[in-house]
Amino acid sequence: MFFQKKEEAPVIDLENLPKHIAIIMDGNGRWATKRGLPRKAGHKAGAEALERVIEGARELGLQHMTVYAFSTENWKRSEDEVAAIMDLLRQYLKNYFRKFLGDNVRMDVIGDISRLDGDIQEQILEIEEESKHKDGLFVHIALNYGGRDEIRRAVEEMAKKVSEGTLQPSDISEDVISAHLDTKGVPDPELVIRTSGEERISNFLLWQIAYAEFCFTDTLWPDFGKEDLVLAIEGYQNRDRRFGGR
Ligand code: FPP
């Protein structure tokens, strides 16, 4: 579904929010180009949008939100752009994300963090540890994340257990596979939002989105806010989800 701002305020049922919303934050570069700014200014504005959306999700009482901050493919961007995103990430891990801990927000990272700089890895482990007892909104940040890479890593881990004799091939159920993914223990996303008019999944949560609803909007990520999140939830709640049944 494509959603657009409208005259009347959206109406949502706060008792029936999707348990997990996943967001592909797209359009930072175009936002900057439209303003004659360098791409990294778009990522900075994108990080500020993320702050606002986390705040909005927390106020709504959402349980899980996963955001695609850096994909396994994003390393192909210019060295300068990758460095700018990594610097933003450093700042957010050190400062801005920390302020959410006081608001009962929990955070973790999905993806293969072993390719990130050592200081970033340390900050990630620290914030995961510091927030692990919070029971409000759980924000999952996808970093050096690719759905195929995640599945490959899960298959490798299961194959290792099979060769060691701790897992039988016939025991590899869908639940066992889910439990070997980075998102283990997290309910599958019920709603996926992608900004900036693109209608692709781009290797995001491939296994987990089997039954998800999709919402696409023309809004560029730096312009996205709580209001847009509420609009997407309204669209989601107006759909009839049947999971293949009647
Ligand atoms: C997509 O826009 C966005 C990214 C690849 C990076 C997402 C990063 C952020 C939202 C900011 C980072 C936040 C933290 C905390 C690290 P694009 O560059 O693909 O935009 P375009 O399609 O218009 O070029």
PDB file of C-alpha atoms and ligand atoms in Angstrom:
ATOM      1  CA  MET A   1       0.000   0.000   0.000  1.00  0.00           C
ATOM      2  CA  PHE A   2       1.110   3.549  -0.718  1.00  0.00           C
ATOM      3  CA  PHE A   3       0.194   6.098   1.897  1.00  0.00           C
ATOM      4  CA  GLN A   4       0.001   9.865   1.693  1.00  0.00           C
ATOM      5  CA  LYS A   5      -0.696  12.703   4.092  1.00  0.00           C
ATOM      6  CA  LYS A   6      -4.420  13.623   4.210  1.00  0.00           C
ATOM      7  CA  GLU A   7      -6.642  16.354   5.639  1.00  0.00           C
ATOM      8  CA  GLU A   8      -8.141  14.498   8.586  1.00  0.00           C
ATOM      9  CA  ALA A   9      -6.005  13.112  11.428  1.00  0.00           C
ATOM     10  CA  PRO A  10      -5.373   9.356  11.272  1.00  0.00           C
ATOM     11  CA  VAL A  11      -7.225   7.201  13.791  1.00  0.00           C
ATOM     12  CA  ILE A  12      -5.470   4.170  15.233  1.00  0.00           C
ATOM     13  CA  ASP A  13      -6.334   1.571  17.842  1.00  0.00           C
ATOM     14  CA  LEU A  14      -3.511   1.695  20.411  1.00  0.00           C
ATOM     15  CA  GLU A  15      -4.641  -1.662  21.828  1.00  0.00           C
ATOM     16  CA  ASN A  16      -3.929  -3.390  18.511  1.00  0.00           C
ATOM     17  CA  LEU A  17      -0.620  -2.015  17.354  1.00  0.00           C
ATOM     18  CA  PRO A  18       1.576  -4.248  15.205  1.00  0.00           C
ATOM     19  CA  LYS A  19       3.959  -6.041  17.580  1.00  0.00           C
ATOM     20  CA  HIS A  20       6.913  -5.208  15.390  1.00  0.00           C
ATOM     21  CA  ILE A  21       7.440  -2.519  12.736  1.00  0.00           C
ATOM     22  CA  ALA A  22      10.464  -2.678  10.424  1.00  0.00           C
ATOM     23  CA  ILE A  23      11.586   0.414   8.528  1.00  0.00           C
ATOM     24  CA  ILE A  24      13.757   0.850   5.437  1.00  0.00           C
ATOM     25  CA  MET A  25      14.972   4.418   5.909  1.00  0.00           C
ATOM     26  CA  ASP A  26      15.514   5.505   2.306  1.00  0.00           C
ATOM     27  CA  GLY A  27      15.993   8.851   0.577  1.00  0.00           C
ATOM     28  CA  ASN A  28      18.663  10.614   2.654  1.00  0.00           C
ATOM     29  CA  GLY A  29      20.827  11.248  -0.412  1.00  0.00           C
ATOM     30  CA  ARG A  30      17.966  12.665  -2.508  1.00  0.00           C
ATOM     31  CA  TRP A  31      16.859  14.862   0.396  1.00  0.00           C
ATOM     32  CA  ALA A  32      20.357  16.390   0.520  1.00  0.00           C
ATOM     33  CA  THR A  33      20.730  16.710  -3.266  1.00  0.00           C
ATOM     34  CA  LYS A  34      17.392  18.565  -3.485  1.00  0.00           C
ATOM     35  CA  ARG A  35      18.857  21.132  -1.093  1.00  0.00           C
ATOM     36  CA  GLY A  36      22.243  21.356  -2.807  1.00  0.00           C
ATOM     37  CA  LEU A  37      23.873  19.707   0.230  1.00  0.00           C
ATOM     38  CA  PRO A  38      26.399  16.844   0.371  1.00  0.00           C
ATOM     39  CA  ARG A  39      24.951  13.352   0.863  1.00  0.00           C
ATOM     40  CA  LYS A  40      26.328  13.183   4.376  1.00  0.00           C
ATOM     41  CA  ALA A  41      24.065  16.100   5.363  1.00  0.00           C
ATOM     42  CA  GLY A  42      21.170  13.849   4.313  1.00  0.00           C
ATOM     43  CA  HIS A  43      22.389  11.070   6.597  1.00  0.00           C
ATOM     44  CA  LYS A  44      22.671  13.529   9.494  1.00  0.00           C
ATOM     45  CA  ALA A  45      19.081  14.638   8.891  1.00  0.00           C
ATOM     46  CA  GLY A  46      18.169  10.939   8.598  1.00  0.00           C
ATOM     47  CA  ALA A  47      19.670  10.225  11.994  1.00  0.00           C
ATOM     48  CA  GLU A  48      17.624  13.088  13.458  1.00  0.00           C
ATOM     49  CA  ALA A  49      14.501  11.612  11.864  1.00  0.00           C
ATOM     50  CA  LEU A  50      15.350   8.291  13.480  1.00  0.00           C
ATOM     51  CA  GLU A  51      15.516  10.004  16.869  1.00  0.00           C
ATOM     52  CA  ARG A  52      12.056  11.509  16.314  1.00  0.00           C
ATOM     53  CA  VAL A  53      10.588   8.218  15.136  1.00  0.00           C
ATOM     54  CA  ILE A  54      12.004   6.300  18.121  1.00  0.00           C
ATOM     55  CA  GLU A  55      10.457   8.928  20.387  1.00  0.00           C
ATOM     56  CA  GLY A  56       7.133   8.643  18.552  1.00  0.00           C
ATOM     57  CA  ALA A  57       7.156   4.837  18.680  1.00  0.00           C
ATOM     58  CA  ARG A  58       7.879   4.972  22.401  1.00  0.00           C
ATOM     59  CA  GLU A  59       4.999   7.369  23.000  1.00  0.00           C
ATOM     60  CA  LEU A  60       2.628   5.107  21.071  1.00  0.00           C
ATOM     61  CA  GLY A  61       3.673   2.113  23.176  1.00  0.00           C
ATOM     62  CA  LEU A  62       5.151   0.058  20.333  1.00  0.00           C
ATOM     63  CA  GLN A  63       7.051  -3.066  21.400  1.00  0.00           C
ATOM     64  CA  HIS A  64       9.599  -3.668  18.621  1.00  0.00           C
ATOM     65  CA  MET A  65      11.030  -1.526  15.851  1.00  0.00           C
ATOM     66  CA  THR A  66      13.824  -2.589  13.478  1.00  0.00           C
ATOM     67  CA  VAL A  67      15.560   0.022  11.348  1.00  0.00           C
ATOM     68  CA  TYR A  68      17.852  -0.615   8.384  1.00  0.00           C
ATOM     69  CA  ALA A  69      20.804   1.712   9.043  1.00  0.00           C
ATOM     70  CA  PHE A  70      23.568   0.049   6.993  1.00  0.00           C
ATOM     71  CA  SER A  71      23.321  -2.921   4.668  1.00  0.00           C
ATOM     72  CA  THR A  72      25.983  -5.433   3.611  1.00  0.00           C
ATOM     73  CA  GLU A  73      25.784  -3.711   0.194  1.00  0.00           C
ATOM     74  CA  ASN A  74      26.309  -0.173   1.554  1.00  0.00           C
ATOM     75  CA  TRP A  75      30.102  -0.741   1.740  1.00  0.00           C
ATOM     76  CA  LYS A  76      30.084  -0.149  -2.038  1.00  0.00           C
ATOM     77  CA  ARG A  77      29.382   3.575  -1.484  1.00  0.00           C
ATOM     78  CA  SER A  78      32.235   6.083  -1.585  1.00  0.00           C
ATOM     79  CA  GLU A  79      34.778   5.879   1.210  1.00  0.00           C
ATOM     80  CA  ASP A  80      33.762   9.371   2.258  1.00  0.00           C
ATOM     81  CA  GLU A  81      30.077   8.492   2.567  1.00  0.00           C
ATOM     82  CA  VAL A  82      30.743   5.261   4.472  1.00  0.00           C
ATOM     83  CA  ALA A  83      33.029   7.180   6.878  1.00  0.00           C
ATOM     84  CA  ALA A  84      30.324   9.828   7.400  1.00  0.00           C
ATOM     85  CA  ILE A  85      27.704   7.186   8.268  1.00  0.00           C
ATOM     86  CA  MET A  86      30.144   5.445  10.643  1.00  0.00           C
ATOM     87  CA  ASP A  87      30.916   8.767  12.362  1.00  0.00           C
ATOM     88  CA  LEU A  88      27.217   9.429  12.816  1.00  0.00           C
ATOM     89  CA  LEU A  89      26.823   5.976  14.243  1.00  0.00           C
ATOM     90  CA  ARG A  90      29.643   6.663  16.736  1.00  0.00           C
ATOM     91  CA  GLN A  91      27.954   9.894  17.859  1.00  0.00           C
ATOM     92  CA  TYR A  92      24.589   8.205  18.234  1.00  0.00           C
ATOM     93  CA  LEU A  93      25.940   5.248  20.166  1.00  0.00           C
ATOM     94  CA  LYS A  94      27.868   7.580  22.485  1.00  0.00           C
ATOM     95  CA  ASN A  95      25.264  10.283  23.026  1.00  0.00           C
ATOM     96  CA  TYR A  96      21.838  10.349  21.486  1.00  0.00           C
ATOM     97  CA  PHE A  97      20.850   6.697  21.829  1.00  0.00           C
ATOM     98  CA  ARG A  98      21.915   6.791  25.493  1.00  0.00           C
ATOM     99  CA  LYS A  99      19.247   9.351  26.346  1.00  0.00           C
ATOM    100  CA  PHE A 100      16.583   6.811  25.366  1.00  0.00           C
ATOM    101  CA  LEU A 101      17.808   4.395  28.024  1.00  0.00           C
ATOM    102  CA  GLY A 102      16.279   6.706  30.655  1.00  0.00           C
ATOM    103  CA  ASP A 103      12.978   6.234  28.817  1.00  0.00           C
ATOM    104  CA  ASN A 104      13.011   2.473  29.285  1.00  0.00           C
ATOM    105  CA  VAL A 105      14.101   1.875  25.661  1.00  0.00           C
ATOM    106  CA  ARG A 106      16.120  -1.251  24.946  1.00  0.00           C
ATOM    107  CA  MET A 107      18.519  -1.496  22.016  1.00  0.00           C
ATOM    108  CA  ASP A 108      20.418  -4.135  20.137  1.00  0.00           C
ATOM    109  CA  VAL A 109      22.096  -4.552  16.782  1.00  0.00           C
ATOM    110  CA  ILE A 110      21.358  -7.159  14.131  1.00  0.00           C
ATOM    111  CA  GLY A 111      23.858  -7.926  11.394  1.00  0.00           C
ATOM    112  CA  ASP A 112      27.494  -8.986  11.337  1.00  0.00           C
ATOM    113  CA  ILE A 113      29.216  -6.383  13.492  1.00  0.00           C
ATOM    114  CA  SER A 114      32.637  -8.041  13.131  1.00  0.00           C
ATOM    115  CA  ARG A 115      33.392  -5.864  10.081  1.00  0.00           C
ATOM    116  CA  LEU A 116      32.754  -2.608  11.971  1.00  0.00           C
ATOM    117  CA  ASP A 117      35.582  -0.667  13.677  1.00  0.00           C
ATOM    118  CA  GLY A 118      36.572  -2.005  17.104  1.00  0.00           C
ATOM    119  CA  ASP A 119      35.405   1.082  19.035  1.00  0.00           C
ATOM    120  CA  ILE A 120      31.964   0.871  17.398  1.00  0.00           C
ATOM    121  CA  GLN A 121      31.702  -2.826  18.273  1.00  0.00           C
ATOM    122  CA  GLU A 122      32.541  -1.992  21.892  1.00  0.00           C
ATOM    123  CA  GLN A 123      29.921   0.761  22.024  1.00  0.00           C
ATOM    124  CA  ILE A 124      27.331  -1.627  20.619  1.00  0.00           C
ATOM    125  CA  LEU A 125      28.062  -4.297  23.222  1.00  0.00           C
ATOM    126  CA  GLU A 126      27.947  -1.646  25.953  1.00  0.00           C
ATOM    127  CA  ILE A 127      24.582  -0.252  24.921  1.00  0.00           C
ATOM    128  CA  GLU A 128      23.134  -3.762  24.526  1.00  0.00           C
ATOM    129  CA  GLU A 129      24.348  -4.673  28.018  1.00  0.00           C
ATOM    130  CA  GLU A 130      23.245  -1.390  29.628  1.00  0.00           C
ATOM    131  CA  SER A 131      19.754  -1.584  28.176  1.00  0.00           C
ATOM    132  CA  LYS A 132      19.068  -5.288  28.491  1.00  0.00           C
ATOM    133  CA  HIS A 133      16.735  -4.963  31.501  1.00  0.00           C
ATOM    134  CA  LYS A 134      14.576  -2.234  29.949  1.00  0.00           C
ATOM    135  CA  ASP A 135      11.142  -3.479  29.018  1.00  0.00           C
ATOM    136  CA  GLY A 136       9.725  -0.603  26.968  1.00  0.00           C
ATOM    137  CA  LEU A 137      10.259  -0.153  23.217  1.00  0.00           C
ATOM    138  CA  PHE A 138      12.967  -2.531  21.874  1.00  0.00           C
ATOM    139  CA  VAL A 139      14.860  -0.888  18.979  1.00  0.00           C
ATOM    140  CA  HIS A 140      16.839  -3.217  16.723  1.00  0.00           C
ATOM    141  CA  ILE A 141      19.394  -1.460  14.549  1.00  0.00           C
ATOM    142  CA  ALA A 142      20.444  -3.340  11.415  1.00  0.00           C
ATOM    143  CA  LEU A 143      24.135  -2.682  10.751  1.00  0.00           C
ATOM    144  CA  ASN A 144      26.221  -4.469   8.148  1.00  0.00           C
ATOM    145  CA  TYR A 145      22.993  -6.433   7.816  1.00  0.00           C
ATOM    146  CA  GLY A 146      21.821  -8.498   4.857  1.00  0.00           C
ATOM    147  CA  GLY A 147      18.971 -11.007   4.997  1.00  0.00           C
ATOM    148  CA  ARG A 148      20.870 -13.558   2.901  1.00  0.00           C
ATOM    149  CA  ASP A 149      24.009 -13.103   4.980  1.00  0.00           C
ATOM    150  CA  GLU A 150      21.963 -13.619   8.160  1.00  0.00           C
ATOM    151  CA  ILE A 151      20.451 -16.837   6.770  1.00  0.00           C
ATOM    152  CA  ARG A 152      23.899 -18.003   5.621  1.00  0.00           C
ATOM    153  CA  ARG A 153      25.322 -17.426   9.108  1.00  0.00           C
ATOM    154  CA  ALA A 154      22.396 -19.307  10.666  1.00  0.00           C
ATOM    155  CA  VAL A 155      22.888 -22.256   8.278  1.00  0.00           C
ATOM    156  CA  GLU A 156      26.604 -22.331   9.110  1.00  0.00           C
ATOM    157  CA  GLU A 157      25.835 -22.410  12.841  1.00  0.00           C
ATOM    158  CA  MET A 158      23.287 -25.202  12.432  1.00  0.00           C
ATOM    159  CA  ALA A 159      25.649 -27.214  10.202  1.00  0.00           C
ATOM    160  CA  LYS A 160      28.327 -26.880  12.868  1.00  0.00           C
ATOM    161  CA  LYS A 161      25.931 -28.219  15.523  1.00  0.00           C
ATOM    162  CA  VAL A 162      24.954 -31.101  13.241  1.00  0.00           C
ATOM    163  CA  SER A 163      28.613 -32.026  12.685  1.00  0.00           C
ATOM    164  CA  GLU A 164      29.213 -31.907  16.452  1.00  0.00           C
ATOM    165  CA  GLY A 165      26.130 -34.073  17.019  1.00  0.00           C
ATOM    166  CA  THR A 166      24.242 -31.499  19.116  1.00  0.00           C
ATOM    167  CA  LEU A 167      21.539 -30.958  16.466  1.00  0.00           C
ATOM    168  CA  GLN A 168      19.778 -33.597  14.361  1.00  0.00           C
ATOM    169  CA  PRO A 169      18.967 -32.640  10.727  1.00  0.00           C
ATOM    170  CA  SER A 170      15.375 -33.777  11.275  1.00  0.00           C
ATOM    171  CA  ASP A 171      15.080 -31.312  14.186  1.00  0.00           C
ATOM    172  CA  ILE A 172      15.641 -28.307  11.902  1.00  0.00           C
ATOM    173  CA  SER A 173      12.134 -26.867  12.026  1.00  0.00           C
ATOM    174  CA  GLU A 174      11.090 -23.328  11.055  1.00  0.00           C
ATOM    175  CA  ASP A 175      11.250 -22.413  14.752  1.00  0.00           C
ATOM    176  CA  VAL A 176      14.797 -23.772  15.014  1.00  0.00           C
ATOM    177  CA  ILE A 177      15.839 -21.711  11.986  1.00  0.00           C
ATOM    178  CA  SER A 178      14.218 -18.578  13.497  1.00  0.00           C
ATOM    179  CA  ALA A 179      16.133 -19.236  16.718  1.00  0.00           C
ATOM    180  CA  HIS A 180      19.437 -19.126  14.811  1.00  0.00           C
ATOM    181  CA  LEU A 181      18.760 -15.745  13.214  1.00  0.00           C
ATOM    182  CA  ASP A 182      19.928 -12.407  14.650  1.00  0.00           C
ATOM    183  CA  THR A 183      16.282 -11.684  15.542  1.00  0.00           C
ATOM    184  CA  LYS A 184      15.902 -14.742  17.795  1.00  0.00           C
ATOM    185  CA  GLY A 185      13.179 -14.203  20.382  1.00  0.00           C
ATOM    186  CA  VAL A 186      11.737 -11.202  18.518  1.00  0.00           C
ATOM    187  CA  PRO A 187       8.266 -11.551  16.929  1.00  0.00           C
ATOM    188  CA  ASP A 188       8.300 -11.278  13.120  1.00  0.00           C
ATOM    189  CA  PRO A 189       7.530  -7.793  11.765  1.00  0.00           C
ATOM    190  CA  GLU A 190       3.851  -7.323  11.006  1.00  0.00           C
ATOM    191  CA  LEU A 191       4.402  -4.070   9.138  1.00  0.00           C
ATOM    192  CA  VAL A 192       7.303  -2.999   6.895  1.00  0.00           C
ATOM    193  CA  ILE A 193       7.598   0.663   5.903  1.00  0.00           C
ATOM    194  CA  ARG A 194       9.848   1.933   3.114  1.00  0.00           C
ATOM    195  CA  THR A 195      10.240   5.641   2.456  1.00  0.00           C
ATOM    196  CA  SER A 196      11.214   7.607  -0.671  1.00  0.00           C
ATOM    197  CA  GLY A 197       8.923   5.956  -3.208  1.00  0.00           C
ATOM    198  CA  GLU A 198      11.006   2.809  -3.768  1.00  0.00           C
ATOM    199  CA  GLU A 199       9.109  -0.498  -3.598  1.00  0.00           C
ATOM    200  CA  ARG A 200      11.840  -3.062  -2.927  1.00  0.00           C
ATOM    201  CA  ILE A 201      12.903  -5.172   0.027  1.00  0.00           C
ATOM    202  CA  SER A 202      16.653  -4.806  -0.606  1.00  0.00           C
ATOM    203  CA  ASN A 203      17.700  -7.925   1.351  1.00  0.00           C
ATOM    204  CA  PHE A 204      15.943  -6.818   4.574  1.00  0.00           C
ATOM    205  CA  LEU A 205      14.647  -9.454   7.031  1.00  0.00           C
ATOM    206  CA  LEU A 206      13.938 -11.932   4.218  1.00  0.00           C
ATOM    207  CA  TRP A 207      12.891 -14.829   6.465  1.00  0.00           C
ATOM    208  CA  GLN A 208      10.995 -12.732   8.997  1.00  0.00           C
ATOM    209  CA  ILE A 209       8.709 -10.820   6.589  1.00  0.00           C
ATOM    210  CA  ALA A 210       6.854 -13.895   5.285  1.00  0.00           C
ATOM    211  CA  TYR A 211       3.464 -12.539   6.454  1.00  0.00           C
ATOM    212  CA  ALA A 212       4.238  -8.836   6.835  1.00  0.00           C
ATOM    213  CA  GLU A 213       2.130  -6.030   5.392  1.00  0.00           C
ATOM    214  CA  PHE A 214       3.979  -3.385   3.367  1.00  0.00           C
ATOM    215  CA  CYS A 215       3.533   0.363   3.400  1.00  0.00           C
ATOM    216  CA  PHE A 216       5.356   2.583   0.929  1.00  0.00           C
ATOM    217  CA  THR A 217       5.463   6.364   0.997  1.00  0.00           C
ATOM    218  CA  ASP A 218       6.977   9.050  -1.222  1.00  0.00           C
ATOM    219  CA  THR A 219       8.193  10.914   1.861  1.00  0.00           C
ATOM    220  CA  LEU A 220      11.989  10.976   2.034  1.00  0.00           C
ATOM    221  CA  TRP A 221      13.344   9.526   5.277  1.00  0.00           C
ATOM    222  CA  PRO A 222      14.655  12.833   6.743  1.00  0.00           C
ATOM    223  CA  ASP A 223      11.094  14.228   6.422  1.00  0.00           C
ATOM    224  CA  PHE A 224       9.494  11.207   8.095  1.00  0.00           C
ATOM    225  CA  GLY A 225       8.059  11.666  11.584  1.00  0.00           C
ATOM    226  CA  LYS A 226       5.645  10.302  14.165  1.00  0.00           C
ATOM    227  CA  GLU A 227       2.653  11.485  12.107  1.00  0.00           C
ATOM    228  CA  ASP A 228       3.799   9.366   9.148  1.00  0.00           C
ATOM    229  CA  LEU A 229       4.319   6.401  11.437  1.00  0.00           C
ATOM    230  CA  VAL A 230       0.761   6.776  12.743  1.00  0.00           C
ATOM    231  CA  LEU A 231      -0.535   7.027   9.168  1.00  0.00           C
ATOM    232  CA  ALA A 232       1.206   3.773   8.223  1.00  0.00           C
ATOM    233  CA  ILE A 233      -0.242   2.054  11.305  1.00  0.00           C
ATOM    234  CA  GLU A 234      -3.715   3.298  10.360  1.00  0.00           C
ATOM    235  CA  GLY A 235      -3.295   1.771   6.901  1.00  0.00           C
ATOM    236  CA  TYR A 236      -2.114  -1.480   8.442  1.00  0.00           C
ATOM    237  CA  GLN A 237      -5.050  -1.640  10.846  1.00  0.00           C
ATOM    238  CA  ASN A 238      -7.530  -1.106   8.025  1.00  0.00           C
ATOM    239  CA  ARG A 239      -6.336  -4.248   6.256  1.00  0.00           C
ATOM    240  CA  ASP A 240      -7.729  -7.702   6.616  1.00  0.00           C
ATOM    241  CA  ARG A 241      -4.885 -10.074   7.504  1.00  0.00           C
ATOM    242  CA  ARG A 242      -5.657 -13.706   6.737  1.00  0.00           C
ATOM    243  CA  PHE A 243      -2.287 -15.510   6.811  1.00  0.00           C
ATOM    244  CA  GLY A 244      -3.279 -17.683   3.866  1.00  0.00           C
ATOM    245  CA  GLY A 245      -6.570 -18.719   5.490  1.00  0.00           C
ATOM    246  CA  ARG A 246     -10.040 -17.280   4.902  1.00  0.00           C
TER     247      ARG A 246
HETATM  248  C1  FPP B   1      19.316   5.414   2.605  1.00  0.00           C
HETATM  249  O1  FPP B   1      19.321   6.649   1.972  1.00  0.00           O
HETATM  250  C2  FPP B   1      19.930   5.495   3.890  1.00  0.00           C
HETATM  251  C3  FPP B   1      21.071   4.820   4.252  1.00  0.00           C
HETATM  252  C4  FPP B   1      21.798   3.895   3.383  1.00  0.00           C
HETATM  253  C5  FPP B   1      21.634   5.008   5.553  1.00  0.00           C
HETATM  254  C6  FPP B   1      20.636   5.092   6.648  1.00  0.00           C
HETATM  255  C7  FPP B   1      21.221   5.921   7.659  1.00  0.00           C
HETATM  256  C8  FPP B   1      20.555   6.757   8.460  1.00  0.00           C
HETATM  257  C9  FPP B   1      19.110   6.938   8.544  1.00  0.00           C
HETATM  258  C10 FPP B   1      21.330   7.617   9.339  1.00  0.00           C
HETATM  259  C11 FPP B   1      22.243   6.804  10.127  1.00  0.00           C
HETATM  260  C12 FPP B   1      21.772   6.706  11.478  1.00  0.00           C
HETATM  261  C13 FPP B   1      22.570   6.199  12.337  1.00  0.00           C
HETATM  262  C14 FPP B   1      22.233   6.318  13.751  1.00  0.00           C
HETATM  263  C15 FPP B   1      23.807   5.542  11.885  1.00  0.00           C
HETATM  264  P1  FPP B   1      20.120   6.761   0.596  1.00  0.00           P
HETATM  265  O2  FPP B   1      21.457   7.319   0.915  1.00  0.00           O
HETATM  266  O3  FPP B   1      20.100   5.433  -0.082  1.00  0.00           O
HETATM  267  O4  FPP B   1      19.257   7.801  -0.132  1.00  0.00           O
HETATM  268  P2  FPP B   1      19.084   7.923  -1.721  1.00  0.00           P
HETATM  269  O5  FPP B   1      18.403   6.673  -2.186  1.00  0.00           O
HETATM  270  O6  FPP B   1      18.234   9.140  -1.843  1.00  0.00           O
HETATM  271  O7  FPP B   1      20.454   8.104  -2.291  1.00  0.00           O
END
